[in-house]
Amino acid sequence: MAHLKTGSLERNIALTKLGFGAGTKIVAHSIANLFRGEISRTQSDRDFYKRQAEILRDELGQLKGSVMKAGQMLSLYGQYFLPEEAVTVLSQLQDDTPAVHWKVVGPVLERALGRARLAELDVDEHPLAAASLGQAHRARRKRDGLELVVKIQYPGVADAIESDIKTLSRLIAMTRMAPKGLDLNPIFAELREMLHREVDYAAERNFTETFARKLADDPRFVVPRVLTEYSSDQVLTTTYEHGYHVKDAKVQALSLERRSALGKAFVDVFVSELFRWNMVQTDPHFGNYRIRPEEDGNDRIVLLDFGATRVFGRGFVDNYASIVRGGVQRDREQIIKGGCGIGLMSADFPRNVLEAFCDMCEMITEPFAGDDPGRVPAHLLNERGEYKWYESDLPMRAGQLAAKNAFSKYFRVPPREIVFLHRRLSGVFIMLATLRAELNARPLLMDVL
């Protein structure tokens, strides 16, 4: 069980010590670099940033709460401006963290529900799962045996968001991991807004119920039912929905046809979320999904945790659709039109910069190219012309091209909508690769476009 540093004084002391230590190490590192050659200095910088990020990761992991969650999100933004070593380390701040003792979260549950209502439940004090902002416990309603999951927010995390964000921004400045002159205020403003959303259990309850309504007639999906009588601003209770992790042997042993059908469902729900509903669950963590194999072969996907759901404006979605449509159809004017509409590009950029952007968009949409001749490496298509997601090195190729373009003076840190949308898109790709799915996703995409 982890110790939760909930008091503002305790958290500030821990972060101040971290910042002071970082400042001292920076001075020592800068002095040492004066006596190093250019090549060894570069390696020294890489090692230094890695050590700094490891210290930051370890301390944030102990603190839990909003500052740890912000560290996770920073790794997403950081891929656009932080040293690669720092991004790699910060991305290890995952939500499968040590749980907090029941004596800390139990009182939160009792205050939220009241003793009489809580007495209706048998709650397992050993957590089912633990994350940075709260943890989940199995429960059973005594009168009918209904199996439940009770998600409890850690005490003090909502109140600590403002101070945690300020402290984290100072730490990033002190560790000198961000480029000099880069304005990080918009990024930390987005992190602040995101954290306030994730501790808003009323909003999460509404999103859960909305997804349940939209998918009620689709037998491929299961969304837990919210029990409002056992929920509050710090507690969210839903039905327990059984299923297996996607990497479980029972899922991996399914036939190619069934695994590909599951992959098709994952793509289908994602494109529906973005292009039809303009509302995307942006956290692709595998813990947010369960696979329920069925005897009749019509397997189901259990969708969990809608706290990271984002609503996208119609203008953004239309422009993004233009980029995607242009990428799939190799219509570069469509790509540029959408890129300018979102703010990724400007029409007065040099033509070679615009062409490089189009190259990237056409590469990223490769799995949706269908039978477009020459678009997809031959070894990534099966005999039916379906894309073999698990064999694709597309993320590596796209990452290399993005890194090359990032050195351009015309490069811009993407709008916040792009960062979180691509987080989910990457999750879809990884999910299909893990399922070892083979399918042509073009009809699914073009249907919504």
Coordinates of C-alpha atoms in Angstrom, one line a residue:
M1 CA 0.0 0.0 0.0
A2 CA 1.3 3.5 -0.9
H3 CA 1.5 6.4 1.4
L4 CA -0.6 9.3 0.1
K5 CA 0.8 12.7 0.6
T6 CA -2.4 14.6 0.8
G7 CA -1.6 17.7 2.9
S8 CA -0.6 20.8 1.0
L9 CA 2.4 21.4 3.3
E10 CA 3.7 17.8 2.9
R11 CA 3.3 18.0 -0.9
N12 CA 4.9 21.4 -1.2
I13 CA 7.9 20.2 0.9
A14 CA 8.4 17.2 -1.3
L15 CA 8.2 19.2 -4.5
T16 CA 10.4 22.0 -3.2
K17 CA 13.0 19.5 -2.2
L18 CA 12.8 18.0 -5.7
G19 CA 13.1 21.4 -7.3
F20 CA 16.1 22.5 -5.1
G21 CA 17.8 19.2 -5.9
A22 CA 17.3 19.7 -9.6
G23 CA 18.6 23.3 -9.5
T24 CA 21.8 22.1 -7.7
K25 CA 22.4 19.3 -10.2
I26 CA 21.9 21.7 -13.2
V27 CA 24.7 24.0 -11.9
A28 CA 27.0 21.0 -11.4
H29 CA 26.2 19.7 -14.8
S30 CA 26.7 23.0 -16.5
I31 CA 30.2 23.4 -14.9
A32 CA 31.2 19.9 -15.8
N33 CA 30.1 20.5 -19.4
L34 CA 32.7 23.3 -19.7
F35 CA 35.4 20.7 -19.6
R36 CA 33.8 18.2 -22.0
G37 CA 34.3 17.9 -25.8
E38 CA 31.3 18.5 -28.1
I39 CA 30.5 14.8 -28.6
S40 CA 30.8 13.7 -25.0
R41 CA 28.8 16.8 -24.0
T42 CA 25.9 15.7 -26.1
Q43 CA 25.9 12.3 -24.5
S44 CA 26.3 13.9 -21.1
D45 CA 23.2 16.0 -21.8
R46 CA 21.2 13.0 -22.8
D47 CA 22.2 11.1 -19.6
F48 CA 21.5 14.2 -17.5
Y49 CA 18.0 14.7 -18.9
K50 CA 17.3 11.0 -18.4
R51 CA 18.4 11.2 -14.7
Q52 CA 16.4 14.4 -14.1
A53 CA 13.3 12.9 -15.6
E54 CA 13.7 9.7 -13.6
I55 CA 13.9 11.7 -10.4
L56 CA 10.8 13.7 -11.4
R57 CA 8.9 10.5 -12.3
D58 CA 9.8 8.7 -9.0
E59 CA 8.7 11.6 -6.9
L60 CA 5.5 12.3 -8.8
G61 CA 4.7 8.6 -8.6
Q62 CA 4.8 8.8 -4.8
L63 CA 2.7 12.0 -4.6
K64 CA -0.1 10.5 -6.7
G65 CA -3.0 12.9 -7.2
S66 CA -3.1 15.7 -9.8
V67 CA 0.6 16.3 -10.0
M68 CA 1.2 12.7 -11.1
K69 CA -1.6 12.8 -13.6
A70 CA -0.2 16.0 -14.9
G71 CA 3.1 14.3 -15.3
Q72 CA 1.5 11.6 -17.4
M73 CA -0.2 14.2 -19.6
L74 CA 3.0 16.1 -19.9
S75 CA 4.7 13.1 -21.5
L76 CA 2.0 13.4 -24.3
Y77 CA 2.7 17.1 -24.9
G78 CA 6.4 16.6 -24.2
Q79 CA 6.9 14.5 -27.4
Y80 CA 6.8 17.8 -29.2
F81 CA 9.3 19.8 -27.2
L82 CA 11.0 17.7 -24.4
P83 CA 14.2 15.7 -24.9
E84 CA 13.4 12.2 -26.1
E85 CA 15.0 10.7 -22.9
A86 CA 12.6 12.8 -20.7
V87 CA 9.5 11.7 -22.7
T88 CA 10.5 8.1 -22.4
V89 CA 10.9 8.3 -18.7
L90 CA 7.8 10.4 -18.0
S91 CA 5.6 8.1 -20.1
Q92 CA 6.3 5.4 -17.5
L93 CA 4.1 7.3 -15.1
Q94 CA 1.2 4.8 -15.6
D95 CA -2.0 4.5 -13.7
D96 CA -1.2 1.0 -12.4
T97 CA 0.3 2.5 -9.3
P98 CA 0.3 1.1 -5.7
A99 CA -3.0 1.4 -4.0
V100 CA -3.8 3.6 -1.0
H101 CA -4.8 2.0 2.3
W102 CA -8.5 1.6 3.0
K103 CA -8.3 3.8 6.1
V104 CA -7.6 6.7 3.7
V105 CA -10.4 6.1 1.2
G106 CA -12.9 4.4 3.4
P107 CA -13.9 7.7 5.2
V108 CA -14.3 9.4 1.8
L109 CA -16.9 6.7 0.8
E110 CA -18.7 7.0 4.2
R111 CA -19.0 10.8 4.0
A112 CA -20.2 10.7 0.4
L113 CA -22.9 8.1 0.8
G114 CA -23.8 8.3 4.5
R115 CA -23.8 5.3 6.9
A116 CA -27.3 4.1 6.1
R117 CA -26.7 4.0 2.3
L118 CA -23.2 2.5 2.7
A119 CA -24.7 -0.2 5.0
E120 CA -26.6 -1.5 1.9
L121 CA -23.3 -2.6 0.4
D122 CA -20.6 -5.1 1.1
V123 CA -17.4 -3.4 -0.1
D124 CA -14.1 -5.2 -0.6
E125 CA -11.5 -3.1 1.1
H126 CA -8.8 -4.5 -1.2
P127 CA -8.9 -2.4 -4.4
L128 CA -9.7 -3.8 -7.8
A129 CA -7.5 -1.1 -9.4
A130 CA -5.6 2.0 -8.4
A131 CA -4.7 5.1 -10.4
S132 CA -3.3 8.6 -9.7
L133 CA -6.6 10.3 -8.8
G134 CA -8.5 7.5 -7.2
Q135 CA -9.1 3.8 -6.9
A136 CA -11.8 1.3 -7.6
H137 CA -13.3 -1.4 -5.2
R138 CA -15.5 -4.3 -5.9
A139 CA -18.8 -4.3 -4.0
R140 CA -22.1 -6.2 -3.7
R141 CA -25.5 -4.9 -3.0
K142 CA -26.9 -7.0 -0.2
R143 CA -30.5 -7.1 -1.1
D144 CA -30.1 -8.6 -4.5
G145 CA -26.5 -9.6 -4.9
L146 CA -25.9 -7.1 -7.7
E147 CA -22.1 -6.8 -8.4
L148 CA -20.8 -3.3 -8.4
V149 CA -17.6 -1.2 -8.8
V150 CA -17.1 1.7 -6.5
K151 CA -14.7 4.4 -7.7
I152 CA -13.4 6.6 -4.9
Q153 CA -11.5 9.8 -5.4
Y154 CA -8.5 10.3 -3.2
P155 CA -9.0 13.0 -0.5
G156 CA -7.6 16.4 -1.3
V157 CA -6.7 15.8 -5.0
A158 CA -9.3 18.2 -6.4
D159 CA -8.2 21.0 -4.0
A160 CA -4.5 20.4 -4.9
I161 CA -4.8 20.9 -8.7
E162 CA -4.0 24.6 -8.8
S163 CA -0.9 24.4 -6.6
D164 CA 0.3 21.2 -8.2
I165 CA 0.2 22.6 -11.7
K166 CA 2.1 25.8 -10.6
T167 CA 4.7 23.6 -8.9
L168 CA 5.1 21.3 -11.8
S169 CA 5.5 24.2 -14.2
R170 CA 8.3 25.6 -12.0
L171 CA 9.9 22.1 -11.8
I172 CA 10.0 21.8 -15.6
A173 CA 11.6 25.3 -15.8
M174 CA 14.1 24.4 -13.1
T175 CA 15.1 21.1 -14.7
R176 CA 15.7 23.0 -18.0
M177 CA 14.1 20.2 -20.0
A178 CA 12.0 22.5 -22.1
P179 CA 13.5 24.6 -24.9
K180 CA 14.5 28.2 -23.9
G181 CA 11.8 30.7 -25.0
L182 CA 9.0 28.2 -25.4
D183 CA 5.8 29.5 -23.8
L184 CA 4.5 26.6 -21.7
N185 CA 1.5 28.5 -20.2
P186 CA -1.0 27.2 -22.8
I187 CA 0.1 23.7 -22.2
F188 CA -0.2 23.9 -18.4
A189 CA -3.6 25.7 -18.8
E190 CA -4.7 22.6 -20.8
L191 CA -3.3 20.2 -18.1
R192 CA -5.2 22.2 -15.4
E193 CA -8.5 22.0 -17.4
M194 CA -8.0 18.3 -18.1
L195 CA -7.4 17.6 -14.4
H196 CA -10.5 19.5 -13.3
R197 CA -12.5 17.4 -15.8
E198 CA -11.1 14.1 -14.5
V199 CA -12.1 14.8 -10.9
D200 CA -15.5 15.9 -12.0
Y201 CA -17.4 12.7 -11.3
A202 CA -20.8 14.2 -12.2
A203 CA -19.5 14.9 -15.7
E204 CA -18.0 11.3 -15.9
R205 CA -21.4 10.0 -14.8
N206 CA -23.1 11.9 -17.6
F207 CA -20.6 10.7 -20.2
T208 CA -21.0 7.1 -19.1
E209 CA -24.8 7.4 -19.4
T210 CA -24.5 9.1 -22.8
F211 CA -22.2 6.4 -24.2
A212 CA -24.6 3.8 -22.8
R213 CA -27.5 5.4 -24.7
K214 CA -25.6 5.7 -27.9
L215 CA -24.5 2.1 -27.9
A216 CA -27.6 0.6 -26.4
D217 CA -28.6 -1.0 -29.7
D218 CA -25.1 -2.2 -30.7
P219 CA -24.6 -5.7 -29.3
R220 CA -20.9 -5.5 -29.8
F221 CA -20.5 -3.2 -26.8
V222 CA -21.2 -3.2 -23.1
V223 CA -21.2 0.0 -21.0
P224 CA -21.6 -0.2 -17.2
R225 CA -24.9 1.1 -15.7
V226 CA -24.5 4.0 -13.3
L227 CA -26.1 3.7 -9.9
T228 CA -26.8 7.3 -8.9
E229 CA -27.9 6.4 -5.4
Y230 CA -24.4 5.2 -4.6
S231 CA -22.6 8.1 -6.4
S232 CA -21.6 11.6 -5.4
D233 CA -19.0 14.2 -6.4
Q234 CA -16.2 12.0 -5.0
V235 CA -17.7 8.5 -5.6
L236 CA -18.9 6.9 -8.8
T237 CA -20.6 3.5 -8.6
T238 CA -21.5 1.3 -11.6
T239 CA -22.4 -2.3 -12.3
Y240 CA -19.4 -4.7 -12.5
E241 CA -19.0 -6.0 -16.0
H242 CA -16.9 -9.1 -16.4
G243 CA -14.4 -9.6 -19.2
Y244 CA -10.8 -10.4 -20.0
H245 CA -7.8 -8.2 -20.6
V246 CA -7.0 -8.1 -24.3
K247 CA -3.6 -9.8 -23.7
D248 CA -5.3 -12.7 -21.8
A249 CA -4.7 -16.1 -23.2
K250 CA -8.5 -16.6 -23.7
V251 CA -8.6 -13.6 -26.0
Q252 CA -5.4 -14.3 -27.8
A253 CA -6.6 -17.8 -28.5
L254 CA -9.7 -16.6 -30.4
S255 CA -9.7 -17.2 -34.2
L256 CA -8.4 -14.6 -36.6
E257 CA -12.0 -14.0 -37.7
R258 CA -13.1 -13.2 -34.2
R259 CA -10.1 -11.1 -33.3
S260 CA -10.5 -9.1 -36.5
A261 CA -14.2 -8.6 -35.8
L262 CA -13.2 -7.1 -32.4
G263 CA -10.6 -4.9 -34.2
K264 CA -13.3 -3.7 -36.6
A265 CA -15.5 -2.8 -33.6
F266 CA -12.7 -0.8 -32.0
V267 CA -12.2 1.2 -35.2
D268 CA -15.9 1.6 -35.7
V269 CA -16.6 3.0 -32.2
F270 CA -13.6 5.4 -32.5
V271 CA -14.7 6.9 -35.9
S272 CA -18.3 7.2 -34.6
E273 CA -17.1 9.0 -31.4
L274 CA -15.1 11.6 -33.4
F275 CA -17.1 12.1 -36.6
R276 CA -20.6 11.3 -35.6
W277 CA -20.8 12.2 -31.9
N278 CA -17.9 14.7 -31.6
M279 CA -17.2 13.2 -28.2
V280 CA -14.1 11.0 -27.7
Q281 CA -12.9 8.9 -24.7
T282 CA -9.3 9.9 -25.1
D283 CA -7.6 7.5 -22.6
P284 CA -6.5 4.4 -24.5
H285 CA -5.2 2.6 -21.4
F286 CA -5.9 -1.2 -21.8
G287 CA -7.4 -1.2 -18.4
N288 CA -10.3 0.8 -19.8
Y289 CA -11.4 -2.1 -22.0
R290 CA -12.4 -5.7 -21.4
I291 CA -13.1 -8.5 -23.9
R292 CA -16.1 -10.8 -23.3
P293 CA -15.9 -13.9 -25.5
E294 CA -19.3 -15.3 -26.2
E295 CA -20.2 -18.9 -27.0
D296 CA -22.0 -17.9 -30.2
G297 CA -18.9 -16.2 -31.4
N298 CA -20.4 -12.7 -31.3
D299 CA -17.8 -11.4 -28.8
R300 CA -18.3 -8.1 -26.9
I301 CA -16.2 -5.2 -25.8
V302 CA -16.7 -3.7 -22.3
L303 CA -16.0 0.0 -22.3
L304 CA -14.9 1.4 -18.9
D305 CA -13.9 4.8 -17.4
F306 CA -15.2 7.9 -19.3
G307 CA -13.4 10.4 -17.1
A308 CA -11.1 11.4 -20.0
T309 CA -13.9 12.1 -22.5
R310 CA -13.5 15.3 -24.5
V311 CA -16.1 17.1 -26.6
F312 CA -14.7 18.4 -29.9
G313 CA -16.1 21.5 -31.6
R314 CA -17.8 21.0 -35.0
G315 CA -15.3 23.3 -36.7
F316 CA -12.4 21.2 -35.5
V317 CA -14.0 17.9 -36.5
D318 CA -14.8 19.2 -40.0
N319 CA -11.3 20.4 -40.6
Y320 CA -9.8 17.2 -39.2
A321 CA -12.2 15.3 -41.5
S322 CA -10.8 17.3 -44.4
I323 CA -7.2 16.2 -43.4
V324 CA -8.2 12.6 -43.0
R325 CA -10.2 12.5 -46.2
G326 CA -7.4 14.2 -48.1
G327 CA -4.9 11.7 -46.7
V328 CA -6.9 8.7 -47.6
Q329 CA -7.7 9.9 -51.1
R330 CA -4.3 11.6 -51.7
D331 CA -5.9 14.9 -52.2
R332 CA -3.3 17.4 -51.0
E333 CA -5.4 20.5 -51.3
Q334 CA -7.9 18.9 -48.9
I335 CA -5.1 18.1 -46.5
I336 CA -3.7 21.7 -46.6
K337 CA -7.2 23.2 -46.3
G338 CA -7.9 21.2 -43.1
G339 CA -4.4 21.8 -41.7
C340 CA -4.8 25.5 -42.1
G341 CA -8.3 25.4 -40.6
I342 CA -7.0 23.7 -37.4
G343 CA -3.9 25.9 -37.2
L344 CA -1.3 23.2 -37.9
M345 CA -0.3 24.9 -41.2
S346 CA -0.5 28.3 -42.8
A347 CA -1.2 28.8 -46.5
D348 CA 1.8 31.1 -46.8
F349 CA 4.2 28.4 -45.7
P350 CA 6.8 27.4 -48.3
R351 CA 5.5 24.7 -50.6
N352 CA 8.1 22.1 -49.4
V353 CA 6.8 22.6 -45.8
L354 CA 3.2 22.0 -46.9
E355 CA 4.3 19.0 -48.9
A356 CA 6.1 17.5 -45.9
F357 CA 2.9 17.9 -43.9
C358 CA 0.9 16.1 -46.7
D359 CA 3.5 13.3 -46.7
M360 CA 2.9 12.8 -43.0
C361 CA -0.9 12.8 -43.4
E362 CA -0.8 10.3 -46.2
M363 CA 1.5 8.0 -44.3
I364 CA -0.6 8.1 -41.1
T365 CA -3.8 7.2 -43.1
E366 CA -2.0 4.2 -44.7
P367 CA -4.2 1.6 -42.8
F368 CA -7.3 3.2 -44.4
A369 CA -5.9 3.2 -47.9
G370 CA -7.7 0.0 -48.9
D371 CA -6.7 -1.2 -52.4
D372 CA -5.1 2.1 -53.5
P373 CA -2.1 0.8 -55.5
G374 CA 1.3 1.5 -54.1
R375 CA 0.1 3.0 -50.9
V376 CA 0.7 0.1 -48.5
P377 CA 3.9 -2.0 -48.4
A378 CA 3.0 -5.4 -49.9
H379 CA 4.0 -7.4 -46.8
L380 CA 1.4 -5.6 -44.7
L381 CA -1.5 -6.9 -46.8
N382 CA -2.9 -10.4 -46.7
E383 CA -4.2 -12.3 -49.7
R384 CA -7.6 -10.5 -49.4
G385 CA -5.9 -7.1 -49.3
E386 CA -6.6 -6.6 -45.6
Y387 CA -4.2 -4.6 -43.5
K388 CA -2.1 -6.7 -41.1
W389 CA -2.0 -4.2 -38.1
Y390 CA 0.3 -6.4 -36.0
E391 CA 3.1 -6.5 -38.5
S392 CA 3.0 -2.8 -39.3
D393 CA 5.9 -0.5 -38.4
L394 CA 3.8 2.6 -39.2
P395 CA 4.2 4.2 -35.7
M396 CA 8.0 4.0 -36.0
R397 CA 8.0 5.4 -39.6
A398 CA 5.6 8.2 -38.7
G399 CA 7.7 9.0 -35.6
Q400 CA 10.9 9.3 -37.6
L401 CA 9.2 11.6 -40.2
A402 CA 7.7 13.7 -37.4
A403 CA 11.1 14.1 -35.7
K404 CA 12.6 15.1 -38.9
N405 CA 10.0 17.8 -39.5
A406 CA 10.2 19.0 -35.9
F407 CA 13.5 20.7 -36.7
S408 CA 11.8 23.0 -39.2
K409 CA 11.3 26.6 -38.0
Y410 CA 7.7 26.3 -39.3
F411 CA 7.0 23.5 -36.8
R412 CA 4.2 24.2 -34.3
V413 CA 3.2 22.4 -31.2
P414 CA -0.1 20.9 -32.2
P415 CA -3.4 22.3 -30.8
R416 CA -4.5 20.5 -27.6
E417 CA -7.3 18.7 -29.4
I418 CA -4.8 17.0 -31.7
V419 CA -2.6 15.8 -28.8
F420 CA -5.5 14.0 -27.0
L421 CA -7.1 12.8 -30.2
H422 CA -3.9 11.2 -31.4
R423 CA -3.4 9.7 -28.0
R424 CA -6.6 7.7 -28.6
L425 CA -5.8 7.0 -32.2
S426 CA -2.5 5.5 -31.2
G427 CA -4.4 3.4 -28.7
V428 CA -6.6 2.0 -31.4
F429 CA -3.6 1.1 -33.5
I430 CA -1.9 -0.7 -30.6
M431 CA -5.2 -2.5 -29.7
L432 CA -5.6 -3.8 -33.2
A433 CA -1.9 -4.9 -33.3
T434 CA -2.4 -6.6 -29.9
L435 CA -5.5 -8.4 -31.3
R436 CA -3.4 -9.4 -34.3
A437 CA -6.3 -8.2 -36.4
E438 CA -6.4 -8.2 -40.2
L439 CA -9.0 -5.9 -41.8
N440 CA -9.6 -3.2 -44.3
A441 CA -10.8 -0.2 -42.3
R442 CA -11.4 2.1 -45.2
P443 CA -15.2 1.4 -45.6
L444 CA -15.7 2.2 -41.8
L445 CA -13.9 5.5 -42.1
M446 CA -15.4 6.6 -45.4
D447 CA -18.9 5.8 -44.2
V448 CA -18.6 8.5 -41.5
L449 CA -16.7 10.9 -43.7

